[in-house]
Each structure stands twice: as structure tokens, then as C-alpha cells.
């Protein structure tokens, strides 16, 4: 793979090595103590054997035993993940030896959208499904304010990259970054977190059009996606992809620029179409 384009801190103790030079084979590799503990891939050229990006879900289920309960032991403790029906349909997990393969399914096309590999420690730290355990619970690290600033900076770039990889899949133009729009998005994520609400409209700052106007962002068309409590960038973008209204924003051919703002576990995407000069 060569050198990563950048290295981002994660909220789970490892660093993401980002390989984004070719979005058709976009990879994030999570490295902890010199070892890859997780990897995420999206794009038609990514080698994720024995699976394949774009593979029909019927093929996956016919070739693999996928259970709603996944049990395993690690360092003397036992863990069980319990997948809901929605989990089974949109992000089933398969145990392969000491590792887990999480398949993100595009429910609108019925095919594999992207794939994540994790070791036992990482999946327990992330807890992507309902979990019961006996023994010792592996906790993610305690994070300082400085850690969160670094994590949020990486997350917003990853969300841009993964969004553009999805747009290329659907033969759309990639979105350019707009810093002023990103500042509006960050302010909304922070406001939602601090004021404990989840809405496109802020009591203090208004709806998207009002917030963009206050920031002097000039645009033709605008749209917004929001989310909360997802583990990280791959999880939140795949979540948006499987929601009809959010998907429309992700794959809207009118938009030309994107600003992303992440504050802790609150995420905001602001899309705009710039006025043509």
C-alpha cells in the first residue's frame, strides 16, 4: 500500500492509517502497537476476499452461516453479541477464526457496500451490537479534550472520503471541501451535544438556511444530514446510505461542496451547491 496519506487518531486507542489516493480502493487500517487490529474498505477495487464489494446479499447468506447471536472468549472472559433483525439485514457479522467480518449492506441495492475486519479486542471496545458478557469488560481509552479535537479532525475527513467513494460508485461528481460550511456543521453538532437535542433546527441558531446565512455562505441549494452515537465515520456514512432521505442528500447530483462537523459522537454533513461564477 505504501505510505498512508495521513494518520488519524481513533476513539478506540488505535490510529487509522488512511489510504485515499484512489477512492476506488479506499482503505482505513487501524494500527495499535505496530499491529493492524481493524481494517475498513470501500470501492470496487478493494480486495476483501473471500467477499467482494457489490456482492449480492443472497450470495453471502447462501455461502456463509450468519447467526443473530455471536459468542466468543477472549483472555478468560466470554462475550455474546445479539444482532437485531435490522442488524442482520444491514450489517451482519461473521466470525472467521480469531477475527470478525462486518458486512455493510446497501439495502436499496441488496449488495455489499463496504467491509470491516476486526480482532476480538477491537469489536468489544466498539460494541457495535447489543452485548452481554461474563468476566472483564474491555473499555476504550479515557480521552482528553485534546484527544477529541484530533479524533474529530480525522472523522470529518474520513466522512468526506467515504461520501465521495459512494458518489463515484453511483457515477456522480465528487464533492469539494468547503471550510466555511464545515464550521457551520461543526457548530450544529456541538450545539446538539451541549443542549441535548437531535434536530435539524436549533432553538438558538435556527434551521440550515439561517445558519448558513449567518456564516455568509453563498449557495444555490443546500442539504443536511445529522446523526448521533455511531462508533465512527464508516458506521455513520453507511447508516446515512440506508436511510432514504439521508441517501438522497449523499447522492444528490446538484451538490458540489461538502462541510462536515463532528463533536464527540454527534455528526453533521452540510451539502451545498455553489453559485457558478
PDB file of C-alpha atoms in Angstrom:
ATOM      1  CA  UNK A   1       0.000   0.000   0.000  1.00  0.00           C
ATOM      2  CA  UNK A   2       2.949   2.339   0.515  1.00  0.00           C
ATOM      3  CA  UNK A   3       2.775   5.235   2.962  1.00  0.00           C
ATOM      4  CA  UNK A   4      -0.677   6.358   4.196  1.00  0.00           C
ATOM      5  CA  UNK A   5      -2.000   9.724   3.025  1.00  0.00           C
ATOM      6  CA  UNK A   6      -2.439  10.613   6.700  1.00  0.00           C
ATOM      7  CA  UNK A   7      -2.762   9.045  10.146  1.00  0.00           C
ATOM      8  CA  UNK A   8      -5.882   9.837  12.238  1.00  0.00           C
ATOM      9  CA  UNK A   9      -6.417   9.112  15.916  1.00  0.00           C
ATOM     10  CA  UNK A  10      -9.496   6.979  16.701  1.00  0.00           C
ATOM     11  CA  UNK A  11     -11.604   6.926  19.867  1.00  0.00           C
ATOM     12  CA  UNK A  12     -10.598   3.300  20.499  1.00  0.00           C
ATOM     13  CA  UNK A  13      -6.861   3.502  21.136  1.00  0.00           C
ATOM     14  CA  UNK A  14      -5.631   2.693  17.631  1.00  0.00           C
ATOM     15  CA  UNK A  15      -4.632   5.053  14.803  1.00  0.00           C
ATOM     16  CA  UNK A  16      -6.326   4.939  11.412  1.00  0.00           C
ATOM     17  CA  UNK A  17      -3.859   4.798   8.523  1.00  0.00           C
ATOM     18  CA  UNK A  18      -5.784   6.391   5.660  1.00  0.00           C
ATOM     19  CA  UNK A  19      -5.141   5.294   2.072  1.00  0.00           C
ATOM     20  CA  UNK A  20      -7.301   7.602  -0.065  1.00  0.00           C
ATOM     21  CA  UNK A  21      -5.241   8.268  -3.196  1.00  0.00           C
ATOM     22  CA  UNK A  22      -7.631   6.088  -5.210  1.00  0.00           C
ATOM     23  CA  UNK A  23     -11.189   6.199  -3.878  1.00  0.00           C
ATOM     24  CA  UNK A  24     -11.996   3.052  -5.888  1.00  0.00           C
ATOM     25  CA  UNK A  25      -9.832   1.197  -3.374  1.00  0.00           C
ATOM     26  CA  UNK A  26     -10.210   3.352  -0.261  1.00  0.00           C
ATOM     27  CA  UNK A  27      -8.855   1.666   2.873  1.00  0.00           C
ATOM     28  CA  UNK A  28      -8.597   2.630   6.540  1.00  0.00           C
ATOM     29  CA  UNK A  29      -6.260   0.384   8.545  1.00  0.00           C
ATOM     30  CA  UNK A  30      -6.428   0.614  12.332  1.00  0.00           C
ATOM     31  CA  UNK A  31      -2.963   0.180  13.849  1.00  0.00           C
ATOM     32  CA  UNK A  32      -2.254  -0.441  17.549  1.00  0.00           C
ATOM     33  CA  UNK A  33       1.242  -1.211  18.867  1.00  0.00           C
ATOM     34  CA  UNK A  34       2.546  -1.897  15.373  1.00  0.00           C
ATOM     35  CA  UNK A  35      -0.256  -4.360  14.511  1.00  0.00           C
ATOM     36  CA  UNK A  36      -3.317  -3.972  12.304  1.00  0.00           C
ATOM     37  CA  UNK A  37      -6.304  -4.628  14.592  1.00  0.00           C
ATOM     38  CA  UNK A  38      -9.062  -3.497  12.223  1.00  0.00           C
ATOM     39  CA  UNK A  39      -9.445  -2.555   8.565  1.00  0.00           C
ATOM     40  CA  UNK A  40     -12.236  -0.969   6.546  1.00  0.00           C
ATOM     41  CA  UNK A  41     -12.538  -0.988   2.772  1.00  0.00           C
ATOM     42  CA  UNK A  42     -14.914   0.531   0.230  1.00  0.00           C
ATOM     43  CA  UNK A  43     -14.673   0.716  -3.546  1.00  0.00           C
ATOM     44  CA  UNK A  44     -14.853  -1.833  -6.364  1.00  0.00           C
ATOM     45  CA  UNK A  45     -11.084  -2.454  -6.490  1.00  0.00           C
ATOM     46  CA  UNK A  46     -10.601  -3.300  -2.794  1.00  0.00           C
ATOM     47  CA  UNK A  47      -9.511  -6.894  -2.238  1.00  0.00           C
ATOM     48  CA  UNK A  48     -11.700  -8.198   0.612  1.00  0.00           C
ATOM     49  CA  UNK A  49     -11.622 -11.910  -0.220  1.00  0.00           C
ATOM     50  CA  UNK A  50     -13.464 -14.194   0.316  1.00  0.00           C
ATOM     51  CA  UNK A  51     -16.068 -11.438  -0.052  1.00  0.00           C
ATOM     52  CA  UNK A  52     -16.470  -8.774  -2.704  1.00  0.00           C
ATOM     53  CA  UNK A  53     -17.731  -5.195  -2.730  1.00  0.00           C
ATOM     54  CA  UNK A  54     -21.001  -5.207  -4.689  1.00  0.00           C
ATOM     55  CA  UNK A  55     -21.667  -8.888  -3.937  1.00  0.00           C
ATOM     56  CA  UNK A  56     -25.413  -9.696  -3.698  1.00  0.00           C
ATOM     57  CA  UNK A  57     -26.539 -10.343  -0.129  1.00  0.00           C
ATOM     58  CA  UNK A  58     -28.290 -13.574  -1.239  1.00  0.00           C
ATOM     59  CA  UNK A  59     -24.905 -14.918  -2.278  1.00  0.00           C
ATOM     60  CA  UNK A  60     -23.411 -14.017   1.108  1.00  0.00           C
ATOM     61  CA  UNK A  61     -26.169 -15.783   3.040  1.00  0.00           C
ATOM     62  CA  UNK A  62     -26.069 -18.871   0.805  1.00  0.00           C
ATOM     63  CA  UNK A  63     -22.317 -19.311   1.277  1.00  0.00           C
ATOM     64  CA  UNK A  64     -21.979 -18.377   4.971  1.00  0.00           C
ATOM     65  CA  UNK A  65     -23.714 -19.265   8.213  1.00  0.00           C
ATOM     66  CA  UNK A  66     -24.783 -15.915   9.642  1.00  0.00           C
ATOM     67  CA  UNK A  67     -26.256 -16.117  13.125  1.00  0.00           C
ATOM     68  CA  UNK A  68     -28.137 -13.489  15.171  1.00  0.00           C
ATOM     69  CA  UNK A  69     -26.013 -14.435  18.204  1.00  0.00           C
ATOM     70  CA  UNK A  70     -22.219 -14.389  18.082  1.00  0.00           C
ATOM     71  CA  UNK A  71     -20.330 -15.795  21.075  1.00  0.00           C
ATOM     72  CA  UNK A  72     -16.585 -15.920  21.756  1.00  0.00           C
ATOM     73  CA  UNK A  73     -13.983 -15.922  24.504  1.00  0.00           C
ATOM     74  CA  UNK A  74     -11.050 -13.597  24.971  1.00  0.00           C
ATOM     75  CA  UNK A  75      -8.487 -13.501  27.784  1.00  0.00           C
ATOM     76  CA  UNK A  76     -10.645 -15.647  30.066  1.00  0.00           C
ATOM     77  CA  UNK A  77     -13.857 -13.639  29.575  1.00  0.00           C
ATOM     78  CA  UNK A  78     -16.853 -14.602  27.431  1.00  0.00           C
ATOM     79  CA  UNK A  79     -18.864 -12.252  25.229  1.00  0.00           C
ATOM     80  CA  UNK A  80     -22.063 -12.528  23.219  1.00  0.00           C
ATOM     81  CA  UNK A  81     -23.308 -10.074  20.599  1.00  0.00           C
ATOM     82  CA  UNK A  82     -27.039 -10.132  19.857  1.00  0.00           C
ATOM     83  CA  UNK A  83     -27.986  -8.836  16.397  1.00  0.00           C
ATOM     84  CA  UNK A  84     -31.427  -7.379  15.739  1.00  0.00           C
ATOM     85  CA  UNK A  85     -33.318  -8.086  12.524  1.00  0.00           C
ATOM     86  CA  UNK A  86     -32.148  -4.716  11.200  1.00  0.00           C
ATOM     87  CA  UNK A  87     -28.543  -5.593  12.085  1.00  0.00           C
ATOM     88  CA  UNK A  88     -28.871  -8.880  10.189  1.00  0.00           C
ATOM     89  CA  UNK A  89     -30.208  -7.079   7.124  1.00  0.00           C
ATOM     90  CA  UNK A  90     -27.817  -4.123   7.051  1.00  0.00           C
ATOM     91  CA  UNK A  91     -24.628  -5.047   8.956  1.00  0.00           C
ATOM     92  CA  UNK A  92     -24.328  -8.759   9.699  1.00  0.00           C
ATOM     93  CA  UNK A  93     -21.116 -10.035  11.259  1.00  0.00           C
ATOM     94  CA  UNK A  94     -19.301 -13.281  10.511  1.00  0.00           C
ATOM     95  CA  UNK A  95     -16.748 -14.875  12.833  1.00  0.00           C
ATOM     96  CA  UNK A  96     -13.695 -16.149  10.949  1.00  0.00           C
ATOM     97  CA  UNK A  97     -11.191 -17.731  13.307  1.00  0.00           C
ATOM     98  CA  UNK A  98      -9.980 -15.052  15.737  1.00  0.00           C
ATOM     99  CA  UNK A  99     -11.386 -12.239  13.598  1.00  0.00           C
ATOM    100  CA  UNK A 100     -14.765 -10.780  12.699  1.00  0.00           C
ATOM    101  CA  UNK A 101     -16.009  -9.571   9.336  1.00  0.00           C
ATOM    102  CA  UNK A 102     -18.722  -6.901   9.436  1.00  0.00           C
ATOM    103  CA  UNK A 103     -20.563  -6.518   6.139  1.00  0.00           C
ATOM    104  CA  UNK A 104     -22.280  -3.193   5.452  1.00  0.00           C
ATOM    105  CA  UNK A 105     -25.245  -3.917   3.172  1.00  0.00           C
ATOM    106  CA  UNK A 106     -26.837  -1.313   0.912  1.00  0.00           C
ATOM    107  CA  UNK A 107     -30.481  -2.261   1.461  1.00  0.00           C
ATOM    108  CA  UNK A 108     -31.558  -0.287  -1.628  1.00  0.00           C
ATOM    109  CA  UNK A 109     -29.393  -2.425  -3.953  1.00  0.00           C
ATOM    110  CA  UNK A 110     -29.215  -5.583  -1.813  1.00  0.00           C
ATOM    111  CA  UNK A 111     -25.448  -5.760  -2.142  1.00  0.00           C
ATOM    112  CA  UNK A 112     -22.283  -5.365  -0.059  1.00  0.00           C
ATOM    113  CA  UNK A 113     -21.422  -1.661   0.224  1.00  0.00           C
ATOM    114  CA  UNK A 114     -18.250  -1.916   2.320  1.00  0.00           C
ATOM    115  CA  UNK A 115     -16.487  -4.298   4.689  1.00  0.00           C
ATOM    116  CA  UNK A 116     -14.820  -4.030   8.082  1.00  0.00           C
ATOM    117  CA  UNK A 117     -12.459  -6.560   9.678  1.00  0.00           C
ATOM    118  CA  UNK A 118     -11.852  -6.508  13.463  1.00  0.00           C
ATOM    119  CA  UNK A 119      -9.989  -8.522  16.057  1.00  0.00           C
ATOM    120  CA  UNK A 120     -11.687  -9.584  19.300  1.00  0.00           C
ATOM    121  CA  UNK A 121     -10.409  -6.705  21.435  1.00  0.00           C
ATOM    122  CA  UNK A 122     -11.484  -4.074  18.922  1.00  0.00           C
ATOM    123  CA  UNK A 123     -15.025  -5.372  18.458  1.00  0.00           C
ATOM    124  CA  UNK A 124     -15.527  -5.459  22.242  1.00  0.00           C
ATOM    125  CA  UNK A 125     -14.206  -1.896  22.574  1.00  0.00           C
ATOM    126  CA  UNK A 126     -16.546  -0.671  19.830  1.00  0.00           C
ATOM    127  CA  UNK A 127     -19.598  -2.718  20.898  1.00  0.00           C
ATOM    128  CA  UNK A 128     -21.443  -2.300  17.574  1.00  0.00           C
ATOM    129  CA  UNK A 129     -24.293  -4.594  18.708  1.00  0.00           C
ATOM    130  CA  UNK A 130     -26.155  -5.390  21.922  1.00  0.00           C
ATOM    131  CA  UNK A 131     -23.676  -7.250  24.103  1.00  0.00           C
ATOM    132  CA  UNK A 132     -23.712  -9.404  27.236  1.00  0.00           C
ATOM    133  CA  UNK A 133     -20.518 -10.662  28.853  1.00  0.00           C
ATOM    134  CA  UNK A 134     -19.107 -12.617  31.741  1.00  0.00           C
ATOM    135  CA  UNK A 135     -15.726 -11.651  33.145  1.00  0.00           C
ATOM    136  CA  UNK A 136     -13.856  -8.425  32.382  1.00  0.00           C
ATOM    137  CA  UNK A 137     -15.230  -5.769  30.043  1.00  0.00           C
ATOM    138  CA  UNK A 138     -12.615  -4.255  27.722  1.00  0.00           C
ATOM    139  CA  UNK A 139     -13.110  -0.484  27.781  1.00  0.00           C
ATOM    140  CA  UNK A 140     -11.996   2.063  25.183  1.00  0.00           C
ATOM    141  CA  UNK A 141      -9.395   4.550  26.458  1.00  0.00           C
ATOM    142  CA  UNK A 142     -10.342   7.619  28.503  1.00  0.00           C
ATOM    143  CA  UNK A 143      -9.972  10.587  26.166  1.00  0.00           C
ATOM    144  CA  UNK A 144      -8.837  14.120  26.921  1.00  0.00           C
ATOM    145  CA  UNK A 145     -10.268  17.237  25.255  1.00  0.00           C
ATOM    146  CA  UNK A 146      -7.106  17.349  23.139  1.00  0.00           C
ATOM    147  CA  UNK A 147      -7.638  13.746  22.029  1.00  0.00           C
ATOM    148  CA  UNK A 148     -11.191  14.576  20.954  1.00  0.00           C
ATOM    149  CA  UNK A 149     -10.015  17.536  18.868  1.00  0.00           C
ATOM    150  CA  UNK A 150      -7.665  15.202  16.963  1.00  0.00           C
ATOM    151  CA  UNK A 151     -10.306  12.471  16.638  1.00  0.00           C
ATOM    152  CA  UNK A 152     -12.947  14.903  15.339  1.00  0.00           C
ATOM    153  CA  UNK A 153     -10.496  16.326  12.786  1.00  0.00           C
ATOM    154  CA  UNK A 154      -9.888  12.847  11.407  1.00  0.00           C
ATOM    155  CA  UNK A 155     -13.560  11.840  11.410  1.00  0.00           C
ATOM    156  CA  UNK A 156     -14.680  14.774   9.283  1.00  0.00           C
ATOM    157  CA  UNK A 157     -12.034  13.984   6.632  1.00  0.00           C
ATOM    158  CA  UNK A 158     -12.953  10.289   6.644  1.00  0.00           C
ATOM    159  CA  UNK A 159     -16.638  11.161   6.185  1.00  0.00           C
ATOM    160  CA  UNK A 160     -15.708  13.300   3.143  1.00  0.00           C
ATOM    161  CA  UNK A 161     -13.605  10.470   1.665  1.00  0.00           C
ATOM    162  CA  UNK A 162     -16.227   7.747   2.202  1.00  0.00           C
ATOM    163  CA  UNK A 163     -19.016  10.003   0.891  1.00  0.00           C
ATOM    164  CA  UNK A 164     -17.008  10.628  -2.280  1.00  0.00           C
ATOM    165  CA  UNK A 165     -16.264   6.909  -2.686  1.00  0.00           C
ATOM    166  CA  UNK A 166     -20.025   6.290  -2.607  1.00  0.00           C
ATOM    167  CA  UNK A 167     -20.685   9.075  -5.106  1.00  0.00           C
ATOM    168  CA  UNK A 168     -18.123   7.617  -7.523  1.00  0.00           C
ATOM    169  CA  UNK A 169     -19.898   4.241  -7.236  1.00  0.00           C
ATOM    170  CA  UNK A 170     -23.086   5.959  -8.397  1.00  0.00           C
ATOM    171  CA  UNK A 171     -21.267   7.820 -11.203  1.00  0.00           C
ATOM    172  CA  UNK A 172     -21.626  11.236  -9.550  1.00  0.00           C
ATOM    173  CA  UNK A 173     -19.106  14.065  -9.248  1.00  0.00           C
ATOM    174  CA  UNK A 174     -17.080  14.053  -6.044  1.00  0.00           C
ATOM    175  CA  UNK A 175     -17.718  16.872  -3.570  1.00  0.00           C
ATOM    176  CA  UNK A 176     -15.141  19.523  -2.771  1.00  0.00           C
ATOM    177  CA  UNK A 177     -14.450  20.559   0.806  1.00  0.00           C
ATOM    178  CA  UNK A 178     -15.798  23.942   1.935  1.00  0.00           C
ATOM    179  CA  UNK A 179     -14.332  25.168   5.206  1.00  0.00           C
ATOM    180  CA  UNK A 180     -16.982  27.803   5.996  1.00  0.00           C
ATOM    181  CA  UNK A 181     -19.732  25.226   5.528  1.00  0.00           C
ATOM    182  CA  UNK A 182     -17.762  22.797   7.727  1.00  0.00           C
ATOM    183  CA  UNK A 183     -17.681  25.405  10.501  1.00  0.00           C
ATOM    184  CA  UNK A 184     -21.487  25.665  10.304  1.00  0.00           C
ATOM    185  CA  UNK A 185     -21.748  21.866  10.505  1.00  0.00           C
ATOM    186  CA  UNK A 186     -19.394  21.686  13.499  1.00  0.00           C
ATOM    187  CA  UNK A 187     -21.328  24.385  15.351  1.00  0.00           C
ATOM    188  CA  UNK A 188     -24.551  22.415  14.865  1.00  0.00           C
ATOM    189  CA  UNK A 189     -23.006  19.135  16.089  1.00  0.00           C
ATOM    190  CA  UNK A 190     -21.641  20.889  19.166  1.00  0.00           C
ATOM    191  CA  UNK A 191     -24.939  22.659  19.845  1.00  0.00           C
ATOM    192  CA  UNK A 192     -26.858  19.365  19.638  1.00  0.00           C
ATOM    193  CA  UNK A 193     -24.426  17.686  22.022  1.00  0.00           C
ATOM    194  CA  UNK A 194     -24.305  20.507  24.583  1.00  0.00           C
ATOM    195  CA  UNK A 195     -28.031  21.317  24.507  1.00  0.00           C
ATOM    196  CA  UNK A 196     -29.027  17.638  24.402  1.00  0.00           C
ATOM    197  CA  UNK A 197     -31.333  17.609  21.372  1.00  0.00           C
ATOM    198  CA  UNK A 198     -31.357  15.960  17.954  1.00  0.00           C
ATOM    199  CA  UNK A 199     -32.901  18.044  15.206  1.00  0.00           C
ATOM    200  CA  UNK A 200     -32.122  19.984  12.035  1.00  0.00           C
ATOM    201  CA  UNK A 201     -33.414  23.099  13.795  1.00  0.00           C
ATOM    202  CA  UNK A 202     -31.627  24.790  16.677  1.00  0.00           C
ATOM    203  CA  UNK A 203     -33.573  26.925  19.149  1.00  0.00           C
ATOM    204  CA  UNK A 204     -30.683  29.403  19.232  1.00  0.00           C
ATOM    205  CA  UNK A 205     -29.362  29.302  15.681  1.00  0.00           C
ATOM    206  CA  UNK A 206     -32.315  28.259  13.514  1.00  0.00           C
ATOM    207  CA  UNK A 207     -32.503  25.890  10.567  1.00  0.00           C
ATOM    208  CA  UNK A 208     -29.814  25.191   7.988  1.00  0.00           C
ATOM    209  CA  UNK A 209     -30.614  28.153   5.751  1.00  0.00           C
ATOM    210  CA  UNK A 210     -30.454  30.539   8.724  1.00  0.00           C
ATOM    211  CA  UNK A 211     -27.177  29.061   9.952  1.00  0.00           C
ATOM    212  CA  UNK A 212     -25.572  29.264   6.501  1.00  0.00           C
ATOM    213  CA  UNK A 213     -26.776  32.846   6.057  1.00  0.00           C
ATOM    214  CA  UNK A 214     -25.300  33.866   9.435  1.00  0.00           C
ATOM    215  CA  UNK A 215     -21.945  32.410   8.326  1.00  0.00           C
ATOM    216  CA  UNK A 216     -22.093  34.264   4.983  1.00  0.00           C
ATOM    217  CA  UNK A 217     -22.120  31.030   2.963  1.00  0.00           C
ATOM    218  CA  UNK A 218     -23.441  31.803  -0.516  1.00  0.00           C
ATOM    219  CA  UNK A 219     -25.149  28.859  -2.219  1.00  0.00           C
ATOM    220  CA  UNK A 220     -27.899  27.804  -4.599  1.00  0.00           C
ATOM    221  CA  UNK A 221     -29.138  24.616  -2.936  1.00  0.00           C
ATOM    222  CA  UNK A 222     -28.308  23.134   0.470  1.00  0.00           C
ATOM    223  CA  UNK A 223     -28.972  19.927   2.383  1.00  0.00           C
ATOM    224  CA  UNK A 224     -28.103  18.435   5.739  1.00  0.00           C
ATOM    225  CA  UNK A 225     -27.557  15.018   7.302  1.00  0.00           C
ATOM    226  CA  UNK A 226     -27.255  14.570  11.061  1.00  0.00           C
ATOM    227  CA  UNK A 227     -26.533  11.529  13.242  1.00  0.00           C
ATOM    228  CA  UNK A 228     -25.532  10.650  16.784  1.00  0.00           C
ATOM    229  CA  UNK A 229     -23.894   7.802  18.700  1.00  0.00           C
ATOM    230  CA  UNK A 230     -22.347   5.925  15.786  1.00  0.00           C
ATOM    231  CA  UNK A 231     -18.967   4.329  16.501  1.00  0.00           C
ATOM    232  CA  UNK A 232     -17.058   6.151  13.743  1.00  0.00           C
ATOM    233  CA  UNK A 233     -17.040   7.515  10.182  1.00  0.00           C
ATOM    234  CA  UNK A 234     -17.646   4.256   8.259  1.00  0.00           C
ATOM    235  CA  UNK A 235     -20.581   3.387  10.519  1.00  0.00           C
ATOM    236  CA  UNK A 236     -22.267   6.773  10.252  1.00  0.00           C
ATOM    237  CA  UNK A 237     -21.927   7.130   6.459  1.00  0.00           C
ATOM    238  CA  UNK A 238     -23.249   3.601   5.883  1.00  0.00           C
ATOM    239  CA  UNK A 239     -26.106   4.452   8.268  1.00  0.00           C
ATOM    240  CA  UNK A 240     -26.977   7.519   6.200  1.00  0.00           C
ATOM    241  CA  UNK A 241     -26.782   5.478   2.993  1.00  0.00           C
ATOM    242  CA  UNK A 242     -29.524   3.148   4.275  1.00  0.00           C
ATOM    243  CA  UNK A 243     -31.926   5.961   5.187  1.00  0.00           C
ATOM    244  CA  UNK A 244     -33.907   7.220   2.198  1.00  0.00           C
ATOM    245  CA  UNK A 245     -33.809  10.958   2.968  1.00  0.00           C
ATOM    246  CA  UNK A 246     -30.138  10.909   4.007  1.00  0.00           C
ATOM    247  CA  UNK A 247     -29.250   8.845   0.952  1.00  0.00           C
ATOM    248  CA  UNK A 248     -30.868  11.471  -1.280  1.00  0.00           C
ATOM    249  CA  UNK A 249     -28.502  14.090   0.136  1.00  0.00           C
ATOM    250  CA  UNK A 250     -25.429  11.837  -0.146  1.00  0.00           C
ATOM    251  CA  UNK A 251     -26.198  11.043  -3.785  1.00  0.00           C
ATOM    252  CA  UNK A 252     -27.687  14.362  -4.927  1.00  0.00           C
ATOM    253  CA  UNK A 253     -26.117  15.370  -8.234  1.00  0.00           C
ATOM    254  CA  UNK A 254     -26.867  19.053  -7.606  1.00  0.00           C
ATOM    255  CA  UNK A 255     -24.418  19.387  -4.720  1.00  0.00           C
ATOM    256  CA  UNK A 256     -20.843  20.467  -5.423  1.00  0.00           C
ATOM    257  CA  UNK A 257     -19.335  21.071  -1.959  1.00  0.00           C
ATOM    258  CA  UNK A 258     -19.453  19.499   1.484  1.00  0.00           C
ATOM    259  CA  UNK A 259     -18.672  20.630   5.002  1.00  0.00           C
ATOM    260  CA  UNK A 260     -18.605  18.114   7.847  1.00  0.00           C
ATOM    261  CA  UNK A 261     -18.616  18.863  11.568  1.00  0.00           C
ATOM    262  CA  UNK A 262     -18.080  16.252  14.277  1.00  0.00           C
ATOM    263  CA  UNK A 263     -18.315  16.937  18.010  1.00  0.00           C
ATOM    264  CA  UNK A 264     -17.825  13.869  20.201  1.00  0.00           C
ATOM    265  CA  UNK A 265     -20.440  11.384  18.867  1.00  0.00           C
ATOM    266  CA  UNK A 266     -22.577  13.968  17.020  1.00  0.00           C
ATOM    267  CA  UNK A 267     -22.170  14.237  13.261  1.00  0.00           C
ATOM    268  CA  UNK A 268     -23.389  16.856  10.766  1.00  0.00           C
ATOM    269  CA  UNK A 269     -22.962  16.947   6.992  1.00  0.00           C
ATOM    270  CA  UNK A 270     -23.841  20.203   5.221  1.00  0.00           C
ATOM    271  CA  UNK A 271     -24.073  19.954   1.428  1.00  0.00           C
ATOM    272  CA  UNK A 272     -24.233  22.978  -0.821  1.00  0.00           C
ATOM    273  CA  UNK A 273     -24.308  23.824  -4.494  1.00  0.00           C
ATOM    274  CA  UNK A 274     -22.119  26.857  -5.097  1.00  0.00           C
ATOM    275  CA  UNK A 275     -23.225  29.741  -7.293  1.00  0.00           C
ATOM    276  CA  UNK A 276     -21.446  29.393 -10.625  1.00  0.00           C
ATOM    277  CA  UNK A 277     -19.259  32.366 -11.446  1.00  0.00           C
TER     278      UNK A 277
END
